[in-house]
PDB file of C-alpha atoms in Angstrom:
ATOM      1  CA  UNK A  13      18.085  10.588 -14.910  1.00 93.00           C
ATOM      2  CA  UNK A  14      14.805  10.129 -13.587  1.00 95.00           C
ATOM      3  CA  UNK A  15      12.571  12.748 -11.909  1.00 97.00           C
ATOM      4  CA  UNK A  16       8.919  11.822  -9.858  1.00 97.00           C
ATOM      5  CA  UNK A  17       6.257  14.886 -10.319  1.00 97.00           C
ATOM      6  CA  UNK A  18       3.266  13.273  -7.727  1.00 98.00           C
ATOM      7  CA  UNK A  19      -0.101  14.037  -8.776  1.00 98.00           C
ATOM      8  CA  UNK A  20      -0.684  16.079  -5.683  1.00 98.00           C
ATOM      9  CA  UNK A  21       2.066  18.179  -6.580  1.00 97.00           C
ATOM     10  CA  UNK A  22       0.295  19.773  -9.583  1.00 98.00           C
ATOM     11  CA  UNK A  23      -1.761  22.942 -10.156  1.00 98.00           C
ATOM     12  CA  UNK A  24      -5.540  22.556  -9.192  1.00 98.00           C
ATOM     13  CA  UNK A  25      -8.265  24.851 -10.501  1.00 97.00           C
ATOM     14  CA  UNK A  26     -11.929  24.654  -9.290  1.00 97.00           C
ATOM     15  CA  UNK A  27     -14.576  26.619 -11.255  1.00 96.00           C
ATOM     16  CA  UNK A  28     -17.482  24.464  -9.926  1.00 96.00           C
ATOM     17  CA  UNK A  29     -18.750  23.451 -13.739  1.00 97.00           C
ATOM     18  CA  UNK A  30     -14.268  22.446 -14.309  1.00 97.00           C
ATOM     19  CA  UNK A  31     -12.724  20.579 -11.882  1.00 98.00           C
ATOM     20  CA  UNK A  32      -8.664  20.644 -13.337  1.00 98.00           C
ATOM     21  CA  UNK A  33      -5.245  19.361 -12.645  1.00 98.00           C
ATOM     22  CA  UNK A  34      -1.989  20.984 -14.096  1.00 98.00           C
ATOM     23  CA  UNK A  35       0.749  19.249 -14.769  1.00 98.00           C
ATOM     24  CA  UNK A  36       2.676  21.967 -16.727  1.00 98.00           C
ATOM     25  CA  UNK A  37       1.700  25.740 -16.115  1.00 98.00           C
ATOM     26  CA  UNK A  38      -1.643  26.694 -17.036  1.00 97.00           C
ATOM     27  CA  UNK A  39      -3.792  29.885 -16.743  1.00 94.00           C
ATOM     28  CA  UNK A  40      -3.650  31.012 -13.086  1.00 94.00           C
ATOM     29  CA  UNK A  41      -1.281  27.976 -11.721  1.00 96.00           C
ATOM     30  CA  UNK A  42       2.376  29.311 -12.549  1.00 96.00           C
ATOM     31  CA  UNK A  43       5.514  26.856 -11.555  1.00 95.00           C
ATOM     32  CA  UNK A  44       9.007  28.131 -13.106  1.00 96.00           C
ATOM     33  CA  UNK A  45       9.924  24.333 -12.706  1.00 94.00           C
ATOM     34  CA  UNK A  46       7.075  23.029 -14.787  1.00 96.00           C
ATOM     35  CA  UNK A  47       6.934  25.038 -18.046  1.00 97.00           C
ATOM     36  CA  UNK A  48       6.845  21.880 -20.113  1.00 98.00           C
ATOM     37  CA  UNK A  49       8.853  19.387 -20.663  1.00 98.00           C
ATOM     38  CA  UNK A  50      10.586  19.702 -24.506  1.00 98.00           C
ATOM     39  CA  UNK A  51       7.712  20.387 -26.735  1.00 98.00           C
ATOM     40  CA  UNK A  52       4.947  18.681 -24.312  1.00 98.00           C
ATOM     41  CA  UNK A  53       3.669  22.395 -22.840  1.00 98.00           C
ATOM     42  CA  UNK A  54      -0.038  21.071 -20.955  1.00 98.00           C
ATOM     43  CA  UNK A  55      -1.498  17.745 -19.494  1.00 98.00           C
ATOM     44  CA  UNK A  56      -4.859  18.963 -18.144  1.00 98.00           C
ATOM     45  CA  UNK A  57      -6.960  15.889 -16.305  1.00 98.00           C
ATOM     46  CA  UNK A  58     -10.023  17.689 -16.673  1.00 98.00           C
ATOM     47  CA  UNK A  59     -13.468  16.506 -14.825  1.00 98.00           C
ATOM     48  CA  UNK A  60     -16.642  18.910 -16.949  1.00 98.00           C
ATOM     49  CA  UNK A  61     -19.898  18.854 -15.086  1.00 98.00           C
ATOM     50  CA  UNK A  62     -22.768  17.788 -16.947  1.00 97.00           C
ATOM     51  CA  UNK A  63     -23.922  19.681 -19.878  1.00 96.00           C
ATOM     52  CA  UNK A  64     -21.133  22.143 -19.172  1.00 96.00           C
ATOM     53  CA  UNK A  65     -18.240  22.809 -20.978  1.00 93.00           C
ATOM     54  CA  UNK A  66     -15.974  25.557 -22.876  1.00 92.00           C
ATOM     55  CA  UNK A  67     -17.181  27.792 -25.094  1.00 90.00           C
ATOM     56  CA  UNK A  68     -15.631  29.418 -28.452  1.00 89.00           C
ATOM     57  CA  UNK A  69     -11.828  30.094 -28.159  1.00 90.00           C
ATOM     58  CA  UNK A  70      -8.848  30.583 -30.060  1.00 93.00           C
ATOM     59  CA  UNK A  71      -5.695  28.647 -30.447  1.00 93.00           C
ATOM     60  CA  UNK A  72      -2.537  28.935 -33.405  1.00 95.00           C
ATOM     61  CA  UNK A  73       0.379  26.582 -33.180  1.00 97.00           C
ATOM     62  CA  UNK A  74       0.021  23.932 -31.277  1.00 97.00           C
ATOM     63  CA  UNK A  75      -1.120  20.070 -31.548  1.00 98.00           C
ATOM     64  CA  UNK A  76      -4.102  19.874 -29.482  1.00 97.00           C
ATOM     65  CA  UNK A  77      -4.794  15.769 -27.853  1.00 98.00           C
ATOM     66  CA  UNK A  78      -8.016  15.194 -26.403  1.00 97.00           C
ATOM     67  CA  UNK A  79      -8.152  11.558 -24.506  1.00 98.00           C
ATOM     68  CA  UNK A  80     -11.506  10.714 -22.630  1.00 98.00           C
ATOM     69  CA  UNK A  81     -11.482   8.402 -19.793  1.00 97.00           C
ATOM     70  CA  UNK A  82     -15.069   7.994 -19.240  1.00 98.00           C
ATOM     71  CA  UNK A  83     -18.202  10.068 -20.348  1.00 98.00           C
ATOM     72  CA  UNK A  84     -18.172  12.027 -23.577  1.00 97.00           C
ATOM     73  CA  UNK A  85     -16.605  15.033 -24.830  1.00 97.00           C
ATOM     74  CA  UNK A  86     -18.435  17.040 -27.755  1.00 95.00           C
ATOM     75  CA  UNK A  87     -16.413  19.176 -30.275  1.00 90.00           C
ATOM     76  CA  UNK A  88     -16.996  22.399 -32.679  1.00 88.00           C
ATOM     77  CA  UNK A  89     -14.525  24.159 -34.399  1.00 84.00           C
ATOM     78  CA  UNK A  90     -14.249  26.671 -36.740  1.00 86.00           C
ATOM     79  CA  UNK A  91     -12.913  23.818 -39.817  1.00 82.00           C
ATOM     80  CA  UNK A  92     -16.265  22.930 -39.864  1.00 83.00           C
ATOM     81  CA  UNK A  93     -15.702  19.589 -37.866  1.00 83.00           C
ATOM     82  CA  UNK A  94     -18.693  18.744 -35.051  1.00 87.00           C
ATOM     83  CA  UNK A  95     -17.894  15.273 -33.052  1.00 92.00           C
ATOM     84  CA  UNK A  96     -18.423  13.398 -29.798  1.00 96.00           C
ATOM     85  CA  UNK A  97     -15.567  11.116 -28.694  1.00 95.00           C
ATOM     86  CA  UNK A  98     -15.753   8.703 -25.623  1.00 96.00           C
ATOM     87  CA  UNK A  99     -13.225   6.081 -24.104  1.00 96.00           C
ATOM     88  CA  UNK A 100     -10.951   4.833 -26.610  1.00 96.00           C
ATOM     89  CA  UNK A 101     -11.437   8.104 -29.085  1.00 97.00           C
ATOM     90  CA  UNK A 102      -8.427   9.932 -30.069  1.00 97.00           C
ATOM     91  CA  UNK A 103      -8.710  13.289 -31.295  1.00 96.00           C
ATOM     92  CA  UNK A 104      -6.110  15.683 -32.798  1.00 96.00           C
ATOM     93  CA  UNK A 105      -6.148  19.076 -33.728  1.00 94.00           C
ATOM     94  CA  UNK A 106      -3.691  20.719 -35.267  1.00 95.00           C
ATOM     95  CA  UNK A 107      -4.468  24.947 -34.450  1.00 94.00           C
ATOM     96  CA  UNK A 108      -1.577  25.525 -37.291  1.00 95.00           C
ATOM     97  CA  UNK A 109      -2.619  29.611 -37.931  1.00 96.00           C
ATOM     98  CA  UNK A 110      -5.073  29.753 -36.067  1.00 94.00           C
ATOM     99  CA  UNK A 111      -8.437  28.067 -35.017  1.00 92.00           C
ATOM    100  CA  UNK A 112     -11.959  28.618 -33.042  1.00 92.00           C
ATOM    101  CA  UNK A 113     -13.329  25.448 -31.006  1.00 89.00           C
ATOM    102  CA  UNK A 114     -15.553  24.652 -28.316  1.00 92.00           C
ATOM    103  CA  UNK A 115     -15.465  21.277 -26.239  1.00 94.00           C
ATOM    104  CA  UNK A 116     -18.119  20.659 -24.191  1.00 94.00           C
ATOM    105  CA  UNK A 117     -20.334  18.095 -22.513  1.00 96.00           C
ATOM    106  CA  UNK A 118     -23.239  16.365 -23.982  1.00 96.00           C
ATOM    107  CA  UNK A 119     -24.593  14.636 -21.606  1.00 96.00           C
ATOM    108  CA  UNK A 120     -27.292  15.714 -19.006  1.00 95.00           C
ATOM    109  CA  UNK A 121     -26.291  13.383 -16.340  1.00 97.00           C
ATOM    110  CA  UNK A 122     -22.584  12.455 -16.168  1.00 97.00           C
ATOM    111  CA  UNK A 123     -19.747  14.124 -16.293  1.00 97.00           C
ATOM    112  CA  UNK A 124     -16.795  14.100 -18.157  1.00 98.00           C
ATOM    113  CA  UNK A 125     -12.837  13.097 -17.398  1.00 98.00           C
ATOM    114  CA  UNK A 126     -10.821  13.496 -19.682  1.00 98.00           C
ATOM    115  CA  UNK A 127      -6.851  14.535 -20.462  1.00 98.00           C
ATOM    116  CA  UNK A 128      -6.091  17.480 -22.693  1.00 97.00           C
ATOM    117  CA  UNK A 129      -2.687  17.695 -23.841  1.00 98.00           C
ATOM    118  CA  UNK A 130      -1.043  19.838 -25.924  1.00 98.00           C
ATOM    119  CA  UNK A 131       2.720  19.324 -27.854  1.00 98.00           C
ATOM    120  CA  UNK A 132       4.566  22.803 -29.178  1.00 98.00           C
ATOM    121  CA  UNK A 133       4.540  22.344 -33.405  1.00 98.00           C
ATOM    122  CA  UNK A 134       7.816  22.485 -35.106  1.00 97.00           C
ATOM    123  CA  UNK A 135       6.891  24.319 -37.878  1.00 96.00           C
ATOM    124  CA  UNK A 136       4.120  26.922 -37.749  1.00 95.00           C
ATOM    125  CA  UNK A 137       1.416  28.872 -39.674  1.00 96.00           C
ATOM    126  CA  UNK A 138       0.015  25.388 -41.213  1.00 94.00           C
ATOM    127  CA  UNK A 139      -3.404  25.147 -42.144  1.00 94.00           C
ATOM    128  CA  UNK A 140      -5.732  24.157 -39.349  1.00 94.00           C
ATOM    129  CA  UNK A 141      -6.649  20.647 -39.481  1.00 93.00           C
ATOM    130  CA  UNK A 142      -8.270  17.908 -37.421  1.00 92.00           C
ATOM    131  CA  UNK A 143      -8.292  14.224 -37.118  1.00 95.00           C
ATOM    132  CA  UNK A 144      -9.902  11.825 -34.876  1.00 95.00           C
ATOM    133  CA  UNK A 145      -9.137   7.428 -34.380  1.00 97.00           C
ATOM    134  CA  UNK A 146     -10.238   4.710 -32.414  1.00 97.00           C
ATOM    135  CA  UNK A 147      -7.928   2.552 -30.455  1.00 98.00           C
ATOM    136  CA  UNK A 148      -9.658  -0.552 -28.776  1.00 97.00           C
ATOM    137  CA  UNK A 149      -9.049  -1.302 -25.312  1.00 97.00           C
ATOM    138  CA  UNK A 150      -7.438  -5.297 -27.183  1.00 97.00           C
ATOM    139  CA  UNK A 151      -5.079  -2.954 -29.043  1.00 97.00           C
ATOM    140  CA  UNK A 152      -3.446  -1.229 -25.632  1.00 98.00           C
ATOM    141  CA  UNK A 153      -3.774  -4.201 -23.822  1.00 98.00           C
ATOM    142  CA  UNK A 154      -0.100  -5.257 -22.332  1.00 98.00           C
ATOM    143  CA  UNK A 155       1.635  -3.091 -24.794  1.00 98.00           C
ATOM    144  CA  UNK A 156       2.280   0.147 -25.527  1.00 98.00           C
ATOM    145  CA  UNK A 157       0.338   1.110 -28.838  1.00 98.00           C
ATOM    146  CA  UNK A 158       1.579   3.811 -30.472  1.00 98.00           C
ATOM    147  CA  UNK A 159      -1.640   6.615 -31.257  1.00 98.00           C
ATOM    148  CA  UNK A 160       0.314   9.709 -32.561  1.00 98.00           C
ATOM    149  CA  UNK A 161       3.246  10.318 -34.830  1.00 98.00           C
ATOM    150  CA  UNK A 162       4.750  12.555 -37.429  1.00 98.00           C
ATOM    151  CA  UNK A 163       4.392  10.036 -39.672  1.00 97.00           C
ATOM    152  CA  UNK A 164       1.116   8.215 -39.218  1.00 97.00           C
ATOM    153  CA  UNK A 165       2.950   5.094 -38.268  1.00 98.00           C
ATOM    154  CA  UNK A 166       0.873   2.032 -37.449  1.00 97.00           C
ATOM    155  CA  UNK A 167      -2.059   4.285 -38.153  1.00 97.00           C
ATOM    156  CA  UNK A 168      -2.058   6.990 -35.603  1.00 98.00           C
ATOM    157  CA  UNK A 169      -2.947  10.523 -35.630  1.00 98.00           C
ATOM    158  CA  UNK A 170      -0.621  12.811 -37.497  1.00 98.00           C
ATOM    159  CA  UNK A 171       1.335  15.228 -35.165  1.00 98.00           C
ATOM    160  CA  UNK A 172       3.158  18.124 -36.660  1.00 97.00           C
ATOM    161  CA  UNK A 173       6.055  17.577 -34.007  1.00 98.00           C
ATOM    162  CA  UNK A 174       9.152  15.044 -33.502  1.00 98.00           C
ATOM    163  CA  UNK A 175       7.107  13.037 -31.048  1.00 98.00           C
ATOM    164  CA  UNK A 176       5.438  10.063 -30.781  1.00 98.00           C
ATOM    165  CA  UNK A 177       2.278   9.303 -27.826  1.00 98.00           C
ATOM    166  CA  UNK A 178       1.991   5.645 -26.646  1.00 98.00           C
ATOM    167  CA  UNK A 179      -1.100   4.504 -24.301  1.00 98.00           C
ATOM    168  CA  UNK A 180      -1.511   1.324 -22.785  1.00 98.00           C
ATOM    169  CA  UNK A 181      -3.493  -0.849 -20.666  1.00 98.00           C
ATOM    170  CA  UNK A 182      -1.522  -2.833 -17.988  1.00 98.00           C
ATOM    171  CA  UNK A 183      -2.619  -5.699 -15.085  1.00 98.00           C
ATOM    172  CA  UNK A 184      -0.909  -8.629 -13.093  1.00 97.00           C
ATOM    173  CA  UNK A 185       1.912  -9.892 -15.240  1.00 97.00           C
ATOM    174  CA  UNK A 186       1.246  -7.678 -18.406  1.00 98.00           C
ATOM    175  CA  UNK A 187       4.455  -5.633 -19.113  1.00 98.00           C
ATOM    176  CA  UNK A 188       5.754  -4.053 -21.881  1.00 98.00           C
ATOM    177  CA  UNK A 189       8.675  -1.811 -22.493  1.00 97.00           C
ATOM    178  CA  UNK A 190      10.305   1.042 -24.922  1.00 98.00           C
ATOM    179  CA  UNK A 191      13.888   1.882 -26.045  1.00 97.00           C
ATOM    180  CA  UNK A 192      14.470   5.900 -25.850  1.00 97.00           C
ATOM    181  CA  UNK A 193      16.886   6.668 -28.684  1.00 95.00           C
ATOM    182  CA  UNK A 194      20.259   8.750 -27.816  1.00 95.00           C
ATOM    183  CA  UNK A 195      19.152  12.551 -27.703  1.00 95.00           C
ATOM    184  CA  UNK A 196      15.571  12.021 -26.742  1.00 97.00           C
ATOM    185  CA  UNK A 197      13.597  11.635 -23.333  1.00 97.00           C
ATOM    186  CA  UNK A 198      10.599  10.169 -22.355  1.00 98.00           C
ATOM    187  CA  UNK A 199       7.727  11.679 -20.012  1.00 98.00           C
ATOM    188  CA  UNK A 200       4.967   8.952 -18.311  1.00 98.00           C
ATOM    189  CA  UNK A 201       1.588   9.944 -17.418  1.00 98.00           C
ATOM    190  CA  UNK A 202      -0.335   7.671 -15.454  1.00 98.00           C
ATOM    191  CA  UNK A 203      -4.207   8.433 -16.314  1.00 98.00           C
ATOM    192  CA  UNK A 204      -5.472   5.938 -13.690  1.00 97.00           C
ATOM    193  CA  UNK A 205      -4.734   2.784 -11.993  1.00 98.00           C
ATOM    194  CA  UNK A 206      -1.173   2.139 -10.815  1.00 98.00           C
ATOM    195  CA  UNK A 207       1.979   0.838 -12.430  1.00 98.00           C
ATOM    196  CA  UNK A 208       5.855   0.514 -11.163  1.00 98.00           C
ATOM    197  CA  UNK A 209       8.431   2.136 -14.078  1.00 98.00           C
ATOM    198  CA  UNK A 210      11.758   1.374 -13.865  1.00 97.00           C
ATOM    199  CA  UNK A 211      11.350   0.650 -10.357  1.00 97.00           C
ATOM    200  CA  UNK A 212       9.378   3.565  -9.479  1.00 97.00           C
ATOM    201  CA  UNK A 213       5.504   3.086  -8.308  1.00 98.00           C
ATOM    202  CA  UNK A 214       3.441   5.435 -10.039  1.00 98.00           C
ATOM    203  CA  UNK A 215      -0.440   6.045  -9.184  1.00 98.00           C
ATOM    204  CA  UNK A 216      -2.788   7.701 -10.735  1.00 98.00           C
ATOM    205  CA  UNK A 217      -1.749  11.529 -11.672  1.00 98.00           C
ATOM    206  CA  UNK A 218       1.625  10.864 -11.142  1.00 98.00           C
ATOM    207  CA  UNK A 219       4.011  11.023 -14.011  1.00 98.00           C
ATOM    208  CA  UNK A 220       7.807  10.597 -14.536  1.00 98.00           C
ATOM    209  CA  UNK A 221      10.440  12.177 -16.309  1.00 98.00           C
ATOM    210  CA  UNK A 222      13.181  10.540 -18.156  1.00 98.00           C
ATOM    211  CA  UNK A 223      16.343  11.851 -19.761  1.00 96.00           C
ATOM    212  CA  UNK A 224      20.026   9.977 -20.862  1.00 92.00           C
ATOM    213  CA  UNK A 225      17.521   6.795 -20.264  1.00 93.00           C
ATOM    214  CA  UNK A 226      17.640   4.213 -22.304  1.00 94.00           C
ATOM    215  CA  UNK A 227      15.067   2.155 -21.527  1.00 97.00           C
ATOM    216  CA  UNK A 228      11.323   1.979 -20.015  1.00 98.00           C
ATOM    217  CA  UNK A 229       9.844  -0.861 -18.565  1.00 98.00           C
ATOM    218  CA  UNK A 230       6.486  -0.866 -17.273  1.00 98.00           C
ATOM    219  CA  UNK A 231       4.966  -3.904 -15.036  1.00 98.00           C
ATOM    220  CA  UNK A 232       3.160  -4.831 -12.123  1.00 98.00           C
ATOM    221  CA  UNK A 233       0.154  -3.142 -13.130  1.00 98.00           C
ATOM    222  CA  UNK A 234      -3.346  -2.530 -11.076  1.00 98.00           C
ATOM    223  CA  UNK A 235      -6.177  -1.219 -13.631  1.00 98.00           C
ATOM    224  CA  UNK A 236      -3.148   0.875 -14.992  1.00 98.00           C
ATOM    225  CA  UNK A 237      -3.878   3.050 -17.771  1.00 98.00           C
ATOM    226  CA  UNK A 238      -0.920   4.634 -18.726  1.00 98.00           C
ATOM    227  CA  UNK A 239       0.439   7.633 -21.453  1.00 98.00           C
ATOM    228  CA  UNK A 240       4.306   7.071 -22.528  1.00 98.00           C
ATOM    229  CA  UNK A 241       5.580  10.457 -24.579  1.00 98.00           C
ATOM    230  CA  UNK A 242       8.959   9.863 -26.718  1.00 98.00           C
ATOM    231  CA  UNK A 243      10.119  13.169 -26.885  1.00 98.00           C
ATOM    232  CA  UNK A 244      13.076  15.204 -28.928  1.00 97.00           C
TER     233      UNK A 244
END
């Protein structure tokens, strides 16, 4: 089964310093047909003003993604961990029992895009923890590159969930595709560009939802920048 969610279709928020799309309920945007999808529960595309950002909150139980698209996205949190990730930069943060962070903005003259995703744990109270990796644009290029796991395979962040996070980078001919194992389903995200999967033509914001599938194939890519999610 395959389902379309069109990027115009999600939540919006506008706070003047936070421009935000919701794909999954979030704050005031409430859809009773997008809770989440398994244990993926947000995908915020989130555009911070310049030297703006979100101050000190809380979070507990939940793997926390942060994926810049362009600008720079500084982070404090209460495990002692201060950094600034740009394109390329993925960060994890695992609240576990419980965690204080801020995310904010660095620079004084461009903004920030950026994704924000969070994935429901499945097992809770673990110590708070965070991690951080680069993938090169040569590593997603044509292929799907794997850049979190539960097992830290082919050296991606460590997710405490039964789910594995794929991005890649897809043009012209490039292609690339996935087998979805009996049980699971698979969620795409398309950050920006456009890309046709299994026959459907995504741009960017829009996302689609697999179940009983099989198979994903991605091709005929145009500056495609793309998100797979194999989920339980």
């Amino acid at each position: 089964m395959q389902e379309i969610r069109r990027a115009a279709d999600r939540g919006y928020a506008d706070h003047g310093w936070l421009k935000s799309f919701h794909s999954f309920s979030f704050a005031d945007y409430h859809d009773p047909e997008h809770i989440a999808f398994g244990p993926l529960r947000v995908i915020n595309e989130d555009r911070v003003m310049p030297g703006q950002g979100f101050g000190t909150h809380s979070h507990r139980d939940m793997e926390i993604i942060s994926y810049v698209l362009k600008g720079e996205l500084a982070h404090k949190d209460s495990t002692g961990t201060s950094s600034t990730i740009r394109p390329g930069d993925v960060q994890r943060m695992s609240a576990g029992s419980g965690v204080q962070h801020s995310e904010f903005n660095p620079s004084a003259s461009e903004g920030v895009h950026f994704l924000q995703i969070w994935i429901q744990p499945n097992v809770r109270g673990v110590a708070p923890s965070y991690e951080e990796k680069r993938f090169s644009a040569e590593e997603k290029r044509g292929r799907l590159r794997l850049i979190a796991s539960p097992d830290r395979a082919e050296g991606s962040v460590l997710i405490q969930q039964d789910a594995r996070v794929y991005a890649g980078l897809f043009d012209g001919a490039e292609s690339a595709g996935l087998t979805i194992g009996p049980g699971r389903r698979a969620y795409v995200h398309m950050a920006r560009g456009a890309v046709t999967a299994n026959g459907v033509a995504l741009q960017a914001g829009d996302a689609l939802k697999l179940t009983d599938t099989g198979k994903l194939n991605l091709e005929q890519g145009r500056d495609a920048e793309v998100l797979v999610f194999d989920l339980p």
